[in-house]
JSON list of C-alpha atoms in Angstrom, two decimals:
[
{"chain": "A", "resi": 1, "resn": "MET", "atom": "CA", "xyz": [6.73, -10.55, -16.18]},
{"chain": "A", "resi": 2, "resn": "LYS", "atom": "CA", "xyz": [7.44, -7.81, -13.67]},
{"chain": "A", "resi": 3, "resn": "LYS", "atom": "CA", "xyz": [5.22, -7.32, -10.70]},
{"chain": "A", "resi": 4, "resn": "ILE", "atom": "CA", "xyz": [3.95, -4.90, -8.05]},
{"chain": "A", "resi": 5, "resn": "MET", "atom": "CA", "xyz": [3.38, -5.94, -4.46]},
{"chain": "A", "resi": 6, "resn": "VAL", "atom": "CA", "xyz": [0.22, -4.70, -2.93]},
{"chain": "A", "resi": 7, "resn": "LEU", "atom": "CA", "xyz": [0.61, -4.90, 0.77]},
{"chain": "A", "resi": 8, "resn": "ASN", "atom": "CA", "xyz": [-2.06, -4.31, 3.44]},
{"chain": "A", "resi": 9, "resn": "GLY", "atom": "CA", "xyz": [-1.56, -3.99, 7.19]},
{"chain": "A", "resi": 10, "resn": "PRO", "atom": "CA", "xyz": [-3.71, -4.70, 10.21]},
{"chain": "A", "resi": 11, "resn": "ASN", "atom": "CA", "xyz": [-7.47, -4.89, 10.09]},
{"chain": "A", "resi": 12, "resn": "LEU", "atom": "CA", "xyz": [-7.67, -4.42, 6.34]},
{"chain": "A", "resi": 13, "resn": "ASN", "atom": "CA", "xyz": [-8.86, -8.00, 6.17]},
{"chain": "A", "resi": 14, "resn": "LEU", "atom": "CA", "xyz": [-12.20, -6.60, 7.69]},
{"chain": "A", "resi": 15, "resn": "LEU", "atom": "CA", "xyz": [-12.62, -4.08, 4.69]},
{"chain": "A", "resi": 16, "resn": "GLY", "atom": "CA", "xyz": [-16.23, -3.93, 3.71]},
{"chain": "A", "resi": 17, "resn": "THR", "atom": "CA", "xyz": [-17.63, -4.65, 7.17]},
{"chain": "A", "resi": 18, "resn": "ARG", "atom": "CA", "xyz": [-15.48, -2.52, 9.51]},
{"chain": "A", "resi": 19, "resn": "GLU", "atom": "CA", "xyz": [-16.76, 1.02, 9.66]},
{"chain": "A", "resi": 20, "resn": "PRO", "atom": "CA", "xyz": [-18.17, 1.06, 6.21]},
{"chain": "A", "resi": 21, "resn": "ALA", "atom": "CA", "xyz": [-19.06, 4.73, 6.52]},
{"chain": "A", "resi": 22, "resn": "GLN", "atom": "CA", "xyz": [-15.41, 5.42, 6.96]},
{"chain": "A", "resi": 23, "resn": "TYR", "atom": "CA", "xyz": [-13.90, 2.75, 4.62]},
{"chain": "A", "resi": 24, "resn": "GLY", "atom": "CA", "xyz": [-16.63, 1.85, 2.18]},
{"chain": "A", "resi": 25, "resn": "TYR", "atom": "CA", "xyz": [-18.39, -1.38, 1.30]},
{"chain": "A", "resi": 26, "resn": "GLU", "atom": "CA", "xyz": [-15.74, -2.85, -0.98]},
{"chain": "A", "resi": 27, "resn": "THR", "atom": "CA", "xyz": [-13.91, -5.91, 0.45]},
{"chain": "A", "resi": 28, "resn": "LEU", "atom": "CA", "xyz": [-10.24, -6.62, 0.33]},
{"chain": "A", "resi": 29, "resn": "ALA", "atom": "CA", "xyz": [-11.07, -9.24, -2.37]},
{"chain": "A", "resi": 30, "resn": "ASP", "atom": "CA", "xyz": [-12.81, -6.46, -4.39]},
{"chain": "A", "resi": 31, "resn": "VAL", "atom": "CA", "xyz": [-9.61, -4.30, -4.03]},
{"chain": "A", "resi": 32, "resn": "GLU", "atom": "CA", "xyz": [-7.41, -7.36, -5.10]},
{"chain": "A", "resi": 33, "resn": "VAL", "atom": "CA", "xyz": [-9.56, -7.68, -8.39]},
{"chain": "A", "resi": 34, "resn": "MET", "atom": "CA", "xyz": [-9.23, -3.90, -9.10]},
{"chain": "A", "resi": 35, "resn": "CYS", "atom": "CA", "xyz": [-5.46, -4.05, -8.55]},
{"chain": "A", "resi": 36, "resn": "ARG", "atom": "CA", "xyz": [-4.99, -7.10, -10.74]},
{"chain": "A", "resi": 37, "resn": "SER", "atom": "CA", "xyz": [-7.09, -5.52, -13.56]},
{"chain": "A", "resi": 38, "resn": "MET", "atom": "CA", "xyz": [-5.14, -2.23, -13.43]},
{"chain": "A", "resi": 39, "resn": "ALA", "atom": "CA", "xyz": [-1.68, -3.93, -13.26]},
{"chain": "A", "resi": 40, "resn": "ALA", "atom": "CA", "xyz": [-2.55, -6.23, -16.24]},
{"chain": "A", "resi": 41, "resn": "GLN", "atom": "CA", "xyz": [-3.14, -3.07, -18.32]},
{"chain": "A", "resi": 42, "resn": "TYR", "atom": "CA", "xyz": [0.63, -2.47, -17.95]},
{"chain": "A", "resi": 43, "resn": "GLY", "atom": "CA", "xyz": [1.67, -6.10, -18.35]},
{"chain": "A", "resi": 44, "resn": "LEU", "atom": "CA", "xyz": [2.30, -6.48, -14.64]},
{"chain": "A", "resi": 45, "resn": "GLU", "atom": "CA", "xyz": [1.50, -9.20, -12.17]},
{"chain": "A", "resi": 46, "resn": "VAL", "atom": "CA", "xyz": [0.32, -8.33, -8.56]},
{"chain": "A", "resi": 47, "resn": "ASP", "atom": "CA", "xyz": [1.64, -10.05, -5.44]},
{"chain": "A", "resi": 48, "resn": "PHE", "atom": "CA", "xyz": [-1.37, -9.17, -3.08]},
{"chain": "A", "resi": 49, "resn": "ARG", "atom": "CA", "xyz": [-0.89, -9.64, 0.67]},
{"chain": "A", "resi": 50, "resn": "GLN", "atom": "CA", "xyz": [-2.42, -8.64, 3.97]},
{"chain": "A", "resi": 51, "resn": "SER", "atom": "CA", "xyz": [-1.07, -9.29, 7.47]},
{"chain": "A", "resi": 52, "resn": "ASN", "atom": "CA", "xyz": [-2.11, -8.15, 10.88]},
{"chain": "A", "resi": 53, "resn": "HIS", "atom": "CA", "xyz": [1.53, -8.89, 11.95]},
{"chain": "A", "resi": 54, "resn": "GLU", "atom": "CA", "xyz": [4.19, -6.19, 11.80]},
{"chain": "A", "resi": 55, "resn": "GLY", "atom": "CA", "xyz": [7.06, -8.71, 11.38]},
{"chain": "A", "resi": 56, "resn": "ASP", "atom": "CA", "xyz": [5.29, -10.26, 8.26]},
{"chain": "A", "resi": 57, "resn": "LEU", "atom": "CA", "xyz": [4.86, -6.84, 6.64]},
{"chain": "A", "resi": 58, "resn": "ILE", "atom": "CA", "xyz": [8.60, -6.17, 7.17]},
{"chain": "A", "resi": 59, "resn": "ASP", "atom": "CA", "xyz": [9.56, -9.47, 5.60]},
{"chain": "A", "resi": 60, "resn": "ALA", "atom": "CA", "xyz": [7.40, -8.66, 2.55]},
{"chain": "A", "resi": 61, "resn": "ILE", "atom": "CA", "xyz": [9.03, -5.20, 2.21]},
{"chain": "A", "resi": 62, "resn": "HIS", "atom": "CA", "xyz": [12.48, -6.84, 2.47]},
{"chain": "A", "resi": 63, "resn": "GLN", "atom": "CA", "xyz": [11.45, -9.49, -0.26]},
{"chain": "A", "resi": 64, "resn": "SER", "atom": "CA", "xyz": [10.14, -6.64, -2.49]},
{"chain": "A", "resi": 65, "resn": "GLY", "atom": "CA", "xyz": [13.42, -4.82, -2.14]},
{"chain": "A", "resi": 66, "resn": "LYS", "atom": "CA", "xyz": [15.33, -7.76, -3.36]},
{"chain": "A", "resi": 67, "resn": "GLU", "atom": "CA", "xyz": [12.98, -8.17, -6.28]},
{"chain": "A", "resi": 68, "resn": "VAL", "atom": "CA", "xyz": [13.40, -4.50, -7.27]},
{"chain": "A", "resi": 69, "resn": "ALA", "atom": "CA", "xyz": [17.02, -4.85, -7.15]},
{"chain": "A", "resi": 70, "resn": "ALA", "atom": "CA", "xyz": [16.78, -7.92, -9.36]},
{"chain": "A", "resi": 71, "resn": "GLY", "atom": "CA", "xyz": [14.66, -6.09, -11.78]},
{"chain": "A", "resi": 72, "resn": "GLU", "atom": "CA", "xyz": [11.62, -8.22, -11.07]},
{"chain": "A", "resi": 73, "resn": "SER", "atom": "CA", "xyz": [9.41, -5.72, -9.39]},
{"chain": "A", "resi": 74, "resn": "LEU", "atom": "CA", "xyz": [8.54, -2.05, -9.55]},
{"chain": "A", "resi": 75, "resn": "GLY", "atom": "CA", "xyz": [7.89, -1.68, -5.81]},
{"chain": "A", "resi": 76, "resn": "VAL", "atom": "CA", "xyz": [4.96, -1.73, -3.28]},
{"chain": "A", "resi": 77, "resn": "VAL", "atom": "CA", "xyz": [1.64, -0.08, -2.93]},
{"chain": "A", "resi": 78, "resn": "PHE", "atom": "CA", "xyz": [1.29, -0.14, 0.84]},
{"chain": "A", "resi": 79, "resn": "ASN", "atom": "CA", "xyz": [-1.62, 0.51, 3.15]},
{"chain": "A", "resi": 80, "resn": "PRO", "atom": "CA", "xyz": [-0.01, 0.06, 6.45]},
{"chain": "A", "resi": 81, "resn": "GLY", "atom": "CA", "xyz": [-3.16, 0.67, 8.45]},
{"chain": "A", "resi": 82, "resn": "ALA", "atom": "CA", "xyz": [-2.60, 1.73, 11.97]},
{"chain": "A", "resi": 83, "resn": "TYR", "atom": "CA", "xyz": [1.08, 0.95, 11.82]},
{"chain": "A", "resi": 84, "resn": "THR", "atom": "CA", "xyz": [1.43, 4.08, 9.88]},
{"chain": "A", "resi": 85, "resn": "HIS", "atom": "CA", "xyz": [1.19, 5.97, 13.02]},
{"chain": "A", "resi": 86, "resn": "THR", "atom": "CA", "xyz": [3.45, 3.72, 15.25]},
{"chain": "A", "resi": 87, "resn": "SER", "atom": "CA", "xyz": [5.97, 1.72, 13.21]},
{"chain": "A", "resi": 88, "resn": "ILE", "atom": "CA", "xyz": [9.56, 2.98, 13.12]},
{"chain": "A", "resi": 89, "resn": "ALA", "atom": "CA", "xyz": [10.41, -0.63, 12.08]},
{"chain": "A", "resi": 90, "resn": "LEU", "atom": "CA", "xyz": [8.26, -0.32, 8.92]},
{"chain": "A", "resi": 91, "resn": "HIS", "atom": "CA", "xyz": [9.96, 3.05, 8.13]},
{"chain": "A", "resi": 92, "resn": "ASP", "atom": "CA", "xyz": [13.48, 1.41, 8.61]},
{"chain": "A", "resi": 93, "resn": "ALA", "atom": "CA", "xyz": [12.49, -1.54, 6.51]},
{"chain": "A", "resi": 94, "resn": "ILE", "atom": "CA", "xyz": [11.46, 0.60, 3.64]},
{"chain": "A", "resi": 95, "resn": "LYS", "atom": "CA", "xyz": [14.48, 2.70, 3.80]},
{"chain": "A", "resi": 96, "resn": "GLY", "atom": "CA", "xyz": [16.77, -0.27, 4.34]},
{"chain": "A", "resi": 97, "resn": "ALA", "atom": "CA", "xyz": [15.33, -2.28, 1.57]},
{"chain": "A", "resi": 98, "resn": "ASP", "atom": "CA", "xyz": [15.52, 0.71, -0.87]},
{"chain": "A", "resi": 99, "resn": "VAL", "atom": "CA", "xyz": [12.17, -0.17, -2.25]},
{"chain": "A", "resi": 100, "resn": "PRO", "atom": "CA", "xyz": [9.84, 2.40, -3.93]},
{"chain": "A", "resi": 101, "resn": "VAL", "atom": "CA", "xyz": [6.64, 2.53, -1.92]},
{"chain": "A", "resi": 102, "resn": "ILE", "atom": "CA", "xyz": [3.35, 4.33, -2.58]},
{"chain": "A", "resi": 103, "resn": "GLU", "atom": "CA", "xyz": [1.67, 4.92, 0.67]},
{"chain": "A", "resi": 104, "resn": "VAL", "atom": "CA", "xyz": [-2.20, 4.48, 0.56]},
{"chain": "A", "resi": 105, "resn": "HIS", "atom": "CA", "xyz": [-4.90, 5.27, 3.02]},
{"chain": "A", "resi": 106, "resn": "ILE", "atom": "CA", "xyz": [-8.56, 4.82, 2.15]},
{"chain": "A", "resi": 107, "resn": "SER", "atom": "CA", "xyz": [-9.81, 7.48, 4.47]},
{"chain": "A", "resi": 108, "resn": "ASN", "atom": "CA", "xyz": [-8.45, 11.07, 4.86]},
{"chain": "A", "resi": 109, "resn": "VAL", "atom": "CA", "xyz": [-6.41, 10.42, 7.90]},
{"chain": "A", "resi": 110, "resn": "HIS", "atom": "CA", "xyz": [-5.81, 14.22, 8.19]},
{"chain": "A", "resi": 111, "resn": "ALA", "atom": "CA", "xyz": [-9.51, 14.72, 8.77]},
{"chain": "A", "resi": 112, "resn": "ARG", "atom": "CA", "xyz": [-9.68, 12.22, 11.61]},
{"chain": "A", "resi": 113, "resn": "GLU", "atom": "CA", "xyz": [-8.28, 11.83, 15.12]},
{"chain": "A", "resi": 114, "resn": "ALA", "atom": "CA", "xyz": [-5.00, 13.78, 15.85]},
{"chain": "A", "resi": 115, "resn": "PHE", "atom": "CA", "xyz": [-3.07, 10.56, 16.38]},
{"chain": "A", "resi": 116, "resn": "ARG", "atom": "CA", "xyz": [-3.59, 9.69, 12.81]},
{"chain": "A", "resi": 117, "resn": "HIS", "atom": "CA", "xyz": [-2.08, 12.82, 11.48]},
{"chain": "A", "resi": 118, "resn": "HIS", "atom": "CA", "xyz": [1.46, 11.57, 11.77]},
{"chain": "A", "resi": 119, "resn": "SER", "atom": "CA", "xyz": [2.97, 8.90, 9.42]},
{"chain": "A", "resi": 120, "resn": "TYR", "atom": "CA", "xyz": [6.28, 7.17, 10.09]},
{"chain": "A", "resi": 121, "resn": "ILE", "atom": "CA", "xyz": [5.93, 5.78, 6.42]},
{"chain": "A", "resi": 122, "resn": "SER", "atom": "CA", "xyz": [5.51, 9.03, 4.58]},
{"chain": "A", "resi": 123, "resn": "PRO", "atom": "CA", "xyz": [9.08, 10.29, 4.91]},
{"chain": "A", "resi": 124, "resn": "VAL", "atom": "CA", "xyz": [10.34, 7.21, 3.12]},
{"chain": "A", "resi": 125, "resn": "ALA", "atom": "CA", "xyz": [7.49, 6.76, 0.57]},
{"chain": "A", "resi": 126, "resn": "SER", "atom": "CA", "xyz": [7.84, 7.74, -3.10]},
{"chain": "A", "resi": 127, "resn": "GLY", "atom": "CA", "xyz": [4.30, 9.07, -3.01]},
{"chain": "A", "resi": 128, "resn": "ILE", "atom": "CA", "xyz": [1.12, 9.21, -0.79]},
{"chain": "A", "resi": 129, "resn": "LEU", "atom": "CA", "xyz": [-2.46, 8.81, -1.71]},
{"chain": "A", "resi": 130, "resn": "VAL", "atom": "CA", "xyz": [-4.89, 9.70, 1.06]},
{"chain": "A", "resi": 131, "resn": "GLY", "atom": "CA", "xyz": [-8.69, 9.89, 1.25]},
{"chain": "A", "resi": 132, "resn": "LEU", "atom": "CA", "xyz": [-9.56, 8.60, -2.26]},
{"chain": "A", "resi": 133, "resn": "GLY", "atom": "CA", "xyz": [-11.23, 5.39, -1.14]},
{"chain": "A", "resi": 134, "resn": "VAL", "atom": "CA", "xyz": [-10.09, 2.07, -2.50]},
{"chain": "A", "resi": 135, "resn": "GLN", "atom": "CA", "xyz": [-9.32, 3.92, -5.77]},
{"chain": "A", "resi": 136, "resn": "GLY", "atom": "CA", "xyz": [-6.16, 5.05, -4.10]},
{"chain": "A", "resi": 137, "resn": "TYR", "atom": "CA", "xyz": [-4.69, 1.48, -4.70]},
{"chain": "A", "resi": 138, "resn": "VAL", "atom": "CA", "xyz": [-5.39, 1.71, -8.49]},
{"chain": "A", "resi": 139, "resn": "LEU", "atom": "CA", "xyz": [-3.78, 5.17, -8.57]},
{"chain": "A", "resi": 140, "resn": "GLY", "atom": "CA", "xyz": [-0.85, 3.71, -6.53]},
{"chain": "A", "resi": 141, "resn": "ILE", "atom": "CA", "xyz": [-0.26, 1.05, -9.34]},
{"chain": "A", "resi": 142, "resn": "GLN", "atom": "CA", "xyz": [-0.49, 3.70, -11.94]},
{"chain": "A", "resi": 143, "resn": "ALA", "atom": "CA", "xyz": [2.01, 5.85, -10.05]},
{"chain": "A", "resi": 144, "resn": "LEU", "atom": "CA", "xyz": [4.53, 3.10, -9.75]},
{"chain": "A", "resi": 145, "resn": "ALA", "atom": "CA", "xyz": [4.11, 2.17, -13.46]},
{"chain": "A", "resi": 146, "resn": "HIS", "atom": "CA", "xyz": [4.71, 5.87, -14.25]},
{"chain": "A", "resi": 147, "resn": "LYS", "atom": "CA", "xyz": [7.67, 6.33, -11.98]},
{"chain": "A", "resi": 148, "resn": "ARG", "atom": "CA", "xyz": [9.37, 3.23, -13.55]},
{"chain": "A", "resi": 149, "resn": "GLY", "atom": "CA", "xyz": [8.67, 4.55, -17.15]},
{"chain": "A", "resi": 150, "resn": "LEU", "atom": "CA", "xyz": [5.90, 2.01, -18.09]},
{"chain": "A", "resi": 151, "resn": "ALA", "atom": "CA", "xyz": [3.02, 4.64, -18.29]},
{"chain": "A", "resi": 152, "resn": "LYS", "atom": "CA", "xyz": [2.23, 8.15, -18.77]},
{"chain": "A", "resi": 153, "resn": "LEU", "atom": "CA", "xyz": [-0.26, 9.79, -16.39]},
{"chain": "A", "resi": 154, "resn": "ASP", "atom": "CA", "xyz": [-2.91, 11.88, -18.04]}
]
């Protein structure tokens, strides 16, 4: 069975308790349930991960790139958190691994502080979902399935 990696960056382990007015009350465990449910509708498995460490995220992207090349994975739904705005290394990992990535942000980063308006990930992402709450993850899974010919978007 093919899979999709759902990858979460720093501080997303605090989802549901960290700034709920900004990020909502759903926990990361809630997001995982939503993602698994959506992926199952396409006959896909989910490799769900979170790390506060940039190197771990890079290693996961490299792994997913290998799995995509082997026909085992469709790509990554990725919320890089604050690394969005700082990590050239994650940009290079996505580009180097040649892995399809849907960049997801729970909040509308463009309506927030100016430093959040720039993304190092966006130029190498296949698509970007911003400001749709945790529903962005579900839409990211649908987008990868659509891009890989497994689904039609209505």
